[in-house]
Amino acid sequence: MIWLAWRQMRSATFVVGISLGLLMAGLLVSGAIIRSDFTRMGIGSCLADPTRAGCDPTVFAFQDRYLPLTTFLAWLNVFPALAGALVGAPLVARELEQRTHLLVWTQGITRTRWLFSRLGEIVCVSLLAALILTAAFSWWHGPLDQFQSRFNAGVFDLEGMVPLSYTLFAVALGIAAGAFIRRSVPAIAATLAGFLAVRLPILLWARPYGFQRPVVVTWDPFYAHTQRASNADWILSDGQWVDRHGQHVGIGTVFNTCASGPTDGGYSFYPGDPFTQCTHAHGWLIQTIYQPADRFWVFQGIESAIFIGLAIALLALTLWWVRRT
Amino acid sequence: MSHTITPINANIRSVAHGESEPPNAIEARGLGKRYGKRWALSECTFSMPAGKVAALVGPNGAGKTTLLHLCVGLLRPDAGAVTVLGYAPAAQTKALLARVGFIAQDHPLYKDFTVAETLTLGRKLNPHWEDTIATERLARLHIPLDQRVGKLSGGQQAQVALALALAKRPQVLLLDEPVASLDPLARRDFLRTLMEAVVEQGMTVLLSSHIVADLERVCDYLIILAASRVQLAGDMEMLIASHKRLVGPRRDASSLAPLRRTHTIIEESHTPRQTSLLVRLNGPLLDPTWEVQDVTLEDMTLAYLGQPPESEAGK
């Protein structure tokens, strides 16, 4: 049965392997360039001691050149969905469409065994590809991690365990959709839609607010020109004015009250200046809401557990369904 | 009355085999399968002795495919039960599939596999696989092993499917419309290969067909399925011998009553001067005014397919 599973996956594995190889080559070359620039431009020592002379322009130049690449690489997020749609969905659906299930389900093995073998092979190959991609991305992104939070959507989703859990979920969803819908193309569409239907609410709501209550801090700009959160934290909201009781104060109220005279389109905003003296006198504070950087692995764990749990449920459902008929 | 006739010599071949086969290769009791509200097969009851080559005849949509899929565990019955070689297909699938070969309609195969890879599939998935059965057969038919299945003609693909099913050395071979998609020449070749294999390997065969031609030569057992029910099941020769066409002067319904007491009228047609009946004789025919003609398998089948069941077949 392993022979058959491999024989039927052979061409797909070749295509995936070749695309993966090209992608890896690109990551390897650009990653090496980023690393050599990081060393050559002395970014490491600048980050260690930000007060050093001439550091700011260098660091900005480095960021300007390489941080946009992160946005570009966010395209790697489509990998799990593609694996689910193109490898998962046809697994059962294609057999049913071409009626070869009548051939393979009436040889000397049970349907359960057939499904386990085919499913096992597909899951293993997809997870292996996801693992390689994740490792390559993490290595590639290493130098850039120091400029932005690892919670950024283009980073969190591509590092650690979550890419593997997304892949497992998408493949399981694809297999289940193919088995229930029985036709490849609608199953592919359902897989993509279903994947987004789970992935987006978790990305947009559960991760920022649902897993753990975010930290809320208030600070008085009269004393310090700083937020309490650091660059590495995941800042969800920053700049909301509140009064002493934590009630929101509209930004219009604040500026109408405290910004005296012509504005020239901007306000000075330094500790102790007239503007901050005024806000201080009214007892107005600025609120920052964020998830601390050290929750990275907790969030990775929670999110992975959700997707792995869903994947196992879907695979169990598929097994029951395929055996039932 | 029952339409099921079980010949006395049903077990001779299996006994000669020295195998402890159950007396009946396939037994269905009140078997039914429902899709939604529609019963594709209902109250299907028959026994098929081991060693027979049986034709399962009926129009399209009569439930032939459903019956075969129930026999090989692809479907679960919604009513009644079926056993093949004593196994319940849906529950004892593994044991059953080791002993039963199945060729689905249009003989599906992996079109991108070569013939050799198709045989590898059979070898890897079947416990009693015998490679030479397939390779010798395909060599005789000049079907190259390195050819992709999709590049073969329909007839050749059917032969590959047959070789695959035979090499697993089944005790029972089920074929769903094996020749429906083939041209007459390929049809003849396929049936010849099948018959050779039956002689060599001594297995029970049940093949469905909506084409009656050729079957009389090939099969020695007949099951007629129409309107999702078994209309007739029994030994082919005995059934053909017991059915006659009676032609005589015009009779009305009341004057047919004495005939009905002993015999079963399957089909009747009347012209102003003449009455023609297709009758199943259950004893000697006493009325000498009938002209008695033999019937062919086709006549008999068409009569059963044209008529609603006169008695409650299969109850």
XYZ file of C-alpha atoms in Angstrom:
640
model
C 0.000 0.000 0.000
C 2.929 2.331 0.666
C 4.038 1.617 -2.875
C 0.648 2.670 -4.243
C 0.451 5.807 -2.102
C 3.910 6.819 -3.255
C 3.157 5.995 -6.893
C 0.050 8.181 -6.811
C 1.856 11.053 -5.098
C 4.979 10.855 -7.217
C 4.236 13.640 -9.690
C 2.789 15.947 -7.023
C 5.874 15.376 -4.886
C 8.131 16.247 -7.821
C 6.274 19.507 -8.460
C 6.312 20.440 -4.780
C 9.976 19.445 -4.508
C 11.053 21.536 -7.473
C 9.096 24.640 -6.370
C 10.433 24.190 -2.871
C 13.972 23.890 -4.231
C 13.689 27.112 -6.224
C 12.196 28.937 -3.266
C 14.936 27.633 -0.980
C 17.624 28.745 -3.396
C 16.120 32.258 -3.409
C 15.884 32.338 0.382
C 19.420 31.035 0.768
C 20.977 33.632 -1.534
C 18.998 36.621 -0.212
C 19.422 35.420 3.371
C 23.191 35.255 2.928
C 23.192 38.805 1.511
C 21.119 40.101 4.452
C 23.491 38.466 6.902
C 26.624 39.774 5.259
C 25.169 43.325 5.155
C 24.173 42.970 8.795
C 27.803 42.300 9.681
C 29.402 44.685 7.158
C 27.253 47.645 8.190
C 27.874 46.935 11.870
C 24.175 46.714 12.671
C 24.769 44.331 15.552
C 26.982 46.766 17.484
C 24.589 49.623 16.687
C 21.702 47.676 18.192
C 23.778 46.829 21.246
C 24.664 50.491 21.790
C 22.110 52.783 20.080
C 23.874 55.942 21.217
C 26.903 55.287 19.050
C 27.624 57.979 16.538
C 26.362 57.486 12.983
C 24.253 54.479 13.879
C 20.804 55.863 13.130
C 21.310 56.407 9.364
C 22.956 53.009 8.989
C 20.201 51.172 10.821
C 17.515 53.059 8.894
C 19.236 52.249 5.606
C 19.364 48.576 6.534
C 15.695 48.537 7.573
C 14.595 50.387 4.456
C 16.361 47.914 2.257
C 15.276 44.661 3.850
C 12.112 45.043 5.923
C 9.861 45.358 2.811
C 11.038 41.876 1.833
C 9.181 40.556 4.870
C 5.946 41.807 3.355
C 6.838 40.055 0.149
C 7.592 36.815 1.934
C 4.190 36.971 3.625
C 3.114 35.194 0.453
C 4.494 32.061 2.069
C 1.243 32.135 4.048
C -0.558 30.645 1.057
C 1.497 27.445 1.305
C -0.814 25.615 3.759
C -3.922 26.560 1.794
C -2.305 25.397 -1.439
C -1.260 22.103 0.125
C -4.802 21.550 1.370
C -6.455 22.493 -1.901
C -4.127 20.842 -4.380
C -2.916 17.782 -2.473
C -5.592 17.206 0.175
C -8.825 17.847 -1.692
C -8.193 15.489 -4.650
C -7.135 12.545 -2.428
C -10.586 10.971 -2.159
C -12.462 13.180 -4.640
C -10.288 12.262 -7.605
C -10.714 8.534 -6.943
C -14.468 8.998 -6.786
C -14.527 11.144 -9.934
C -12.481 8.677 -11.937
C -14.315 5.793 -10.261
C -10.998 4.177 -9.345
C -12.278 3.820 -5.773
C -14.235 0.865 -7.184
C -10.890 -0.640 -8.175
C -8.791 0.108 -5.142
C -11.492 -0.458 -2.502
C -12.128 -3.966 -3.848
C -8.544 -5.208 -3.747
C -7.484 -7.302 -0.771
C -7.193 -4.449 1.732
C -9.776 -2.525 3.688
C -10.777 1.030 2.943
C -9.521 2.093 6.362
C -6.053 0.811 5.583
C -6.150 2.487 2.163
C -7.156 5.817 3.652
C -4.547 5.619 6.417
C -1.744 4.921 3.966
C -2.666 7.615 1.475
C -3.475 10.140 4.143
C -0.321 9.329 6.087
C 1.881 9.835 3.075
C 0.239 13.122 2.100
C 0.368 14.486 5.628
C 4.024 13.489 6.011
C 5.114 15.052 2.716
C 3.156 18.276 3.373
C 4.493 18.594 6.912
C 8.025 17.954 5.722
C 7.684 20.709 3.120
C 6.195 23.056 5.737
C 9.017 22.230 8.135
C 11.675 22.991 5.532
C 9.964 26.263 4.589
C 9.574 27.321 8.211
C 13.182 26.548 9.053
C 14.377 28.442 5.987
C 12.189 31.430 6.746
C 13.242 31.575 10.398
C 16.904 31.536 9.405
C 16.312 34.110 6.677
C 14.384 36.389 8.993
C 16.766 36.100 11.974
C 18.585 39.433 11.493
C 15.309 41.246 10.862
C 13.669 39.898 14.046
C 15.536 42.589 15.955
C 13.657 45.447 14.311
C 10.106 44.307 14.634
C 7.884 42.251 16.833
C 7.763 38.539 16.158
C 4.030 38.950 16.595
C 3.730 40.761 13.277
C 1.391 38.829 11.034
C 4.079 38.292 8.407
C 6.387 36.793 11.015
C 4.308 34.999 13.652
C 2.477 33.009 10.981
C 5.679 31.771 9.404
C 7.757 30.912 12.450
C 7.650 28.293 15.157
C 4.962 25.602 15.177
C 1.968 27.382 13.679
C 2.917 26.893 9.994
C 2.962 23.135 10.585
C -0.408 23.223 12.325
C -1.917 25.328 9.514
C -0.594 22.838 6.973
C -1.963 19.850 8.866
C -5.330 21.553 9.231
C -5.526 22.610 5.573
C -4.611 19.123 4.324
C -7.127 17.490 6.673
C -9.775 19.982 5.581
C -8.988 19.270 1.930
C -9.241 15.502 2.393
C -12.524 15.850 4.297
C -13.989 18.264 1.729
C -13.010 15.900 -1.092
C -14.579 12.912 0.660
C -17.846 14.698 1.446
C -18.267 16.748 -1.746
C -16.927 13.949 -3.969
C -15.740 16.326 -6.705
C -12.277 17.869 -6.893
C -12.948 21.403 -8.044
C -15.763 22.235 -5.612
C -13.716 20.526 -2.888
C -10.742 22.773 -3.688
C -12.955 25.863 -3.453
C -14.473 24.635 -0.181
C -11.010 23.968 1.220
C -9.808 27.491 0.478
C -12.997 29.049 1.849
C -13.003 26.833 4.942
C -9.346 27.493 5.634
C -9.855 31.261 5.543
C -13.046 30.951 7.585
C -11.032 29.499 10.467
C -7.712 31.206 9.926
C -8.928 34.815 9.619
C -11.065 35.054 12.779
C -8.198 33.568 14.756
C -5.695 35.943 13.163
C -7.869 39.035 13.529
C -9.639 38.421 16.800
C -8.585 35.388 18.837
C -4.846 35.979 18.679
C -4.852 39.674 19.677
C -7.669 39.493 22.240
C -8.826 35.930 22.778
C -5.898 33.780 23.908
C -4.815 35.983 26.794
C -6.120 39.360 27.926
C -3.798 42.026 26.508
C -1.819 44.252 28.852
C -3.253 47.758 29.211
C -0.943 50.529 30.441
C -1.458 54.281 30.714
C 1.292 56.837 30.775
C 1.536 60.564 31.210
C 3.343 62.316 28.358
C 4.213 65.085 30.796
C 6.805 62.842 32.423
C 8.159 60.702 29.649
C 8.093 60.542 25.905
C 7.751 56.826 25.857
C 5.318 54.063 25.751
C 5.601 51.271 28.249
C 5.734 48.599 25.592
C 8.899 47.885 23.652
C 9.469 47.358 19.954
C 9.372 43.603 20.429
C 5.893 43.672 22.002
C 2.817 43.389 19.907
C 1.153 46.793 20.217
C -2.558 46.513 19.524
C -3.528 50.084 20.284
C -1.515 53.131 21.144
C -2.417 56.802 21.520
C -5.920 56.592 22.935
C -6.422 59.359 25.506
C -8.139 58.393 28.753
C -9.005 60.255 31.932
C -8.071 59.194 35.484
C -10.969 56.761 35.601
C -9.938 55.069 32.397
C -12.783 56.629 30.383
C -11.914 57.412 26.782
C -11.393 61.048 25.941
C -11.895 62.061 22.328
C -8.807 63.314 20.564
C -10.793 66.394 19.453
C -11.474 67.321 23.077
C -7.818 66.990 23.962
C -6.591 69.166 21.117
C -9.333 71.748 21.391
C -8.538 72.164 25.041
C -4.759 71.995 25.068
C -3.471 72.959 21.637
C -3.496 76.744 21.874
C -2.706 79.008 18.979
C -2.007 78.141 15.361
C -0.959 74.565 14.842
C 0.911 74.554 11.530
C -0.323 71.067 11.091
C 1.611 69.600 13.988
C 2.115 69.743 17.680
C 5.170 69.667 19.761
C 4.796 66.751 22.029
C 7.618 66.667 24.503
C 7.628 66.049 28.225
C 7.032 69.264 30.054
C 5.981 71.390 27.080
C 2.793 73.516 27.266
C 0.704 70.862 25.550
C 1.653 68.096 27.948
C 1.385 70.516 30.893
C -2.198 71.106 29.863
C -3.060 67.403 29.443
C -1.335 66.661 32.747
C -3.427 69.345 34.447
C -6.605 67.737 33.112
C -5.418 64.347 34.260
C -5.419 62.928 30.758
C -3.219 59.966 30.011
C -2.329 57.940 26.953
C -3.330 54.290 26.861
C -1.309 51.513 25.226
C -2.703 48.039 24.761
C -0.267 45.287 23.850
C 0.685 41.644 24.053
C 4.127 41.268 25.657
C 6.862 39.732 23.512
C 7.411 36.874 25.970
C 3.975 35.450 25.182
C 5.222 34.431 21.732
C 5.557 30.724 22.473
C 2.397 30.543 24.577
C 0.440 31.977 21.667
C 2.196 29.669 19.225
C 1.206 26.744 21.442
C -2.439 27.780 21.803
C -2.905 28.480 18.118
C -1.160 25.272 17.040
C -3.289 23.266 19.457
C -6.480 24.706 17.960
C -5.483 23.864 14.388
C -4.103 20.429 15.247
C -7.273 19.639 17.201
C -9.458 20.661 14.277
C -7.292 18.632 11.894
C -7.598 15.475 14.001
C -11.358 15.936 14.259
C -11.627 16.353 10.480
C -9.499 13.280 9.788
C -11.570 11.196 12.202
C -14.745 12.432 10.518
C -13.352 11.532 7.088
C -12.387 8.066 8.255
C -15.864 7.480 9.644
C -17.467 8.790 6.447
C -15.335 6.749 4.057
C -15.936 3.553 6.051
C -19.651 4.201 6.410
C -20.739 4.099 2.778
C -44.783 -19.961 -5.160
C -41.155 -19.163 -5.458
C -39.195 -18.384 -8.565
C -36.028 -19.729 -7.038
C -34.936 -23.068 -8.346
C -31.908 -24.617 -6.741
C -30.603 -27.447 -8.880
C -29.743 -30.683 -7.128
C -26.246 -30.799 -8.545
C -25.372 -27.339 -7.311
C -22.375 -28.401 -5.274
C -20.716 -30.874 -7.541
C -17.975 -28.569 -8.702
C -17.048 -27.252 -5.295
C -16.913 -30.773 -3.899
C -14.670 -31.844 -6.753
C -12.448 -28.918 -5.819
C -11.909 -30.400 -2.414
C -12.451 -27.009 -0.833
C -14.783 -26.420 2.034
C -16.809 -23.842 0.187
C -20.263 -23.161 1.519
C -22.948 -24.713 -0.644
C -24.007 -21.340 -1.946
C -21.492 -18.798 -3.198
C -23.940 -15.929 -2.811
C -27.048 -15.810 -0.685
C -29.350 -12.823 -0.490
C -32.290 -12.699 1.892
C -34.677 -9.762 1.678
C -31.767 -7.605 0.596
C -32.571 -3.948 0.029
C -30.728 -0.698 -0.584
C -32.257 2.737 -0.447
C -31.014 6.037 -1.816
C -32.998 8.681 -0.040
C -36.588 7.534 -0.384
C -36.089 5.454 -3.498
C -35.330 1.770 -3.112
C -32.699 0.849 -5.712
C -33.065 -2.753 -4.684
C -35.709 -4.283 -2.498
C -36.613 -7.667 -1.099
C -33.981 -9.318 -3.178
C -33.779 -13.010 -2.348
C -31.833 -15.624 -4.215
C -29.169 -18.278 -3.706
C -26.418 -18.770 -6.189
C -24.667 -22.140 -6.002
C -20.892 -22.216 -6.060
C -19.271 -23.096 -9.351
C -21.904 -21.438 -11.487
C -21.400 -18.794 -14.098
C -24.393 -16.625 -13.550
C -25.877 -13.862 -15.628
C -27.540 -11.036 -13.767
C -29.884 -9.609 -16.360
C -32.052 -6.556 -16.229
C -32.629 -3.191 -17.800
C -30.575 -0.159 -16.851
C -31.530 1.093 -13.429
C -32.890 -2.255 -12.285
C -30.455 -2.400 -9.371
C -27.782 -4.665 -10.859
C -24.891 -2.389 -9.898
C -26.366 -1.864 -6.445
C -26.618 -5.627 -5.924
C -23.016 -6.202 -7.018
C -21.736 -3.344 -4.853
C -23.578 -4.850 -1.884
C -21.915 -8.200 -2.629
C -18.425 -6.723 -2.526
C -18.881 -4.437 0.473
C -18.884 -1.141 -1.391
C -22.373 -0.528 -0.023
C -24.102 -1.511 3.188
C -27.597 -2.991 2.951
C -30.528 -1.002 4.339
C -32.653 -4.124 4.615
C -32.041 -7.866 4.722
C -28.635 -9.439 4.305
C -26.285 -10.883 1.743
C -23.440 -13.314 2.239
C -20.708 -14.135 -0.233
C -18.773 -17.335 0.512
C -20.430 -17.127 3.911
C -19.017 -13.662 4.680
C -21.076 -10.539 5.235
C -19.386 -8.164 2.795
C -19.821 -4.915 4.703
C -18.718 -6.360 8.040
C -16.059 -8.896 7.020
C -14.599 -6.869 4.192
C -11.008 -7.934 4.593
C -11.651 -11.676 4.565
C -14.108 -11.237 1.733
C -11.902 -9.088 -0.458
C -9.091 -11.616 -0.257
C -11.395 -14.151 -1.949
C -13.624 -12.100 -4.199
C -12.652 -10.345 -7.401
C -14.620 -7.430 -8.718
C -14.590 -5.536 -11.987
C -16.697 -2.402 -11.880
C -18.601 -1.055 -14.852
C -16.305 0.441 -17.520
C -13.439 -1.386 -15.753
C -11.876 1.634 -14.011
C -8.075 1.568 -13.848
C -5.451 4.178 -13.049
C -4.945 5.571 -16.538
C -1.507 7.031 -15.786
C -0.160 3.687 -14.520
C 1.629 1.353 -16.875
C 0.246 -2.159 -17.213
C 3.170 -3.430 -15.126
C 2.425 -0.869 -12.402
C -1.206 -1.940 -12.421
C -0.050 -5.500 -11.765
C 2.262 -4.259 -9.010
C -0.785 -2.667 -7.425
C -2.536 -6.034 -7.510
C 0.518 -7.822 -6.101
C 0.939 -5.334 -3.243
C -2.706 -5.280 -2.241
C -3.809 -8.907 -2.555
C -2.733 -11.765 -0.302
C -3.157 -14.663 -2.773
C -1.719 -12.889 -5.819
C -0.262 -15.029 -8.605
C 1.748 -12.893 -11.013
C 1.991 -15.432 -13.818
C -1.781 -15.653 -14.174
C -1.801 -12.015 -15.257
C 1.462 -11.819 -17.176
C 0.882 -14.970 -19.251
C -2.619 -13.880 -20.120
C -1.495 -10.402 -21.166
C 1.407 -11.829 -23.164
C -0.997 -14.082 -25.054
C -3.079 -11.007 -25.861
C 0.029 -9.048 -26.946
C -0.629 -6.304 -24.406
C 2.761 -4.699 -23.612
C 3.517 -4.360 -19.892
C 5.342 -1.046 -20.274
C 2.410 0.675 -21.992
C 0.382 3.242 -20.086
C -3.117 1.936 -19.387
C -4.691 5.121 -20.771
C -3.050 4.480 -24.141
C -4.613 1.023 -24.519
C -7.840 0.411 -26.424
C -11.058 -0.109 -24.468
C -10.923 -3.836 -25.118
C -7.327 -4.062 -23.955
C -8.132 -2.077 -20.807
C -10.941 -4.507 -20.076
C -8.466 -7.376 -20.498
C -6.022 -5.694 -18.078
C -8.830 -5.284 -15.542
C -9.727 -8.945 -16.003
C -6.089 -10.057 -15.635
C -5.854 -7.993 -12.438
C -9.003 -9.619 -11.045
C -7.976 -13.160 -12.066
C -4.447 -12.957 -10.668
C -5.800 -12.402 -7.181
C -7.176 -15.940 -7.562
C -10.712 -15.177 -6.468
C -13.176 -17.873 -5.515
C -15.953 -15.595 -6.661
C -15.633 -13.103 -9.489
C -18.201 -10.340 -9.857
C -18.346 -8.319 -13.052
C -20.548 -5.293 -13.601
C -21.533 -4.873 -17.259
C -18.128 -6.169 -18.363
C -18.856 -6.051 -22.083
C -21.303 -3.152 -22.329
C -18.692 -0.657 -23.525
C -16.892 -3.048 -25.871
C -17.275 -3.554 -29.595
C -18.494 -7.009 -30.701
C -15.001 -8.347 -31.375
C -13.592 -7.173 -28.049
C -16.735 -8.486 -26.365
C -16.185 -11.944 -27.822
C -12.482 -11.917 -26.862
C -13.267 -10.789 -23.334
C -15.870 -13.484 -22.768
C -13.545 -16.109 -24.235
C -10.751 -15.090 -21.845
C -13.208 -15.159 -18.990
C -14.459 -18.632 -19.903
C -10.926 -19.999 -20.217
C -10.165 -18.645 -16.770
C -13.315 -20.164 -15.318
C -12.241 -23.541 -16.636
C -8.650 -23.140 -15.430
C -9.346 -21.583 -12.039
C -12.762 -23.052 -11.299
C -14.460 -20.066 -9.777
C -17.980 -18.825 -9.364
C -18.858 -15.926 -11.632
C -21.682 -13.441 -11.474
C -21.792 -10.992 -14.327
C -24.398 -8.355 -14.906
C -25.537 -7.324 -18.325
C -28.334 -5.530 -20.023
C -27.314 -7.195 -23.293
C -28.670 -10.727 -23.409
C -26.862 -11.820 -26.552
C -23.796 -14.029 -25.877
C -24.894 -14.826 -22.332
C -26.702 -18.057 -23.234
C -23.417 -19.524 -24.456
C -21.411 -18.287 -21.501
C -23.645 -18.620 -18.470
C -25.337 -21.584 -16.826
C -27.318 -19.688 -14.213
C -29.700 -16.811 -14.593
C -30.975 -14.069 -12.318
C -33.446 -11.612 -13.796
C -33.691 -8.321 -11.981
C -36.285 -5.732 -12.921
C -37.934 -2.866 -11.112
C -35.492 -3.365 -8.206
C -36.694 -6.928 -7.567
C -35.593 -10.445 -8.487
C -38.076 -11.734 -11.055
C -36.496 -15.081 -11.694
C -33.446 -17.005 -10.549
C -32.346 -20.479 -11.466
C -30.393 -22.847 -13.629
C -30.266 -21.428 -17.144
C -31.073 -24.625 -19.068
C -33.844 -25.653 -16.742
C -35.394 -22.227 -16.920
C -35.259 -22.098 -20.696
C -36.641 -25.636 -20.909
C -39.510 -24.854 -18.589
C -40.632 -21.778 -20.488
C -42.633 -22.241 -23.697
C -44.493 -20.090 -26.104
C -48.048 -21.328 -26.595
C -49.878 -20.264 -29.727
C -53.475 -21.149 -30.375
C -56.945 -19.895 -31.261
C -58.080 -16.775 -29.511
C -59.011 -17.362 -25.826
C -60.597 -14.998 -23.409
C -59.558 -14.580 -19.788
C -61.996 -17.108 -18.369
C -60.910 -19.859 -20.716
C -57.287 -19.308 -19.607
C -58.225 -20.035 -16.015
C -57.552 -23.816 -16.157
C -54.109 -23.130 -17.593
C -53.346 -20.617 -14.822
C -54.145 -23.207 -12.172
C -51.013 -25.191 -12.979
C -48.816 -22.901 -15.000
C -47.666 -19.304 -14.844
C -48.421 -16.951 -17.694
C -45.594 -14.489 -18.042
C -46.733 -12.653 -21.120
C -49.883 -12.791 -23.202
C -50.861 -11.140 -26.445
C -54.070 -11.447 -28.356
C -55.074 -10.765 -31.930
C -58.720 -11.098 -33.001
C -58.086 -14.676 -34.056
C -55.096 -15.845 -32.107
C -53.695 -15.911 -28.606
C -49.957 -16.151 -27.888
C -48.641 -16.821 -24.411
C -45.232 -17.135 -22.850
C -45.763 -19.620 -20.083
C -43.715 -21.171 -17.391
C -44.762 -24.796 -17.251
C -44.972 -26.294 -13.805
C -46.109 -29.695 -15.040
C -47.371 -31.429 -18.150
C -49.460 -29.373 -20.555
C -52.809 -31.080 -20.928
C -54.542 -28.916 -23.526
C -53.544 -30.267 -26.979
C -54.902 -27.275 -28.899
C -51.809 -25.203 -28.076
C -48.900 -25.162 -30.455
C -45.834 -25.345 -28.200
C -42.658 -23.494 -29.226
C -39.271 -23.342 -27.531
C -38.088 -19.942 -26.335
C -34.684 -18.335 -26.386
C -33.050 -16.664 -23.414
C -33.840 -13.348 -25.026
C -37.565 -14.141 -25.454
C -37.799 -15.254 -21.886
C -35.873 -12.316 -20.475
C -37.870 -9.781 -22.446
C -41.102 -11.355 -21.266
C -40.054 -10.993 -17.639
C -38.759 -7.489 -18.142
C -41.953 -6.450 -19.933
C -44.318 -7.710 -17.275
C -44.798 -6.629 -13.726
C -44.086 -9.591 -11.441
C -47.126 -11.838 -11.432
C -46.300 -13.353 -8.087
C -44.474 -11.711 -5.251
C -40.994 -12.710 -6.270
C -38.477 -12.896 -3.488
C -40.910 -12.705 -0.595
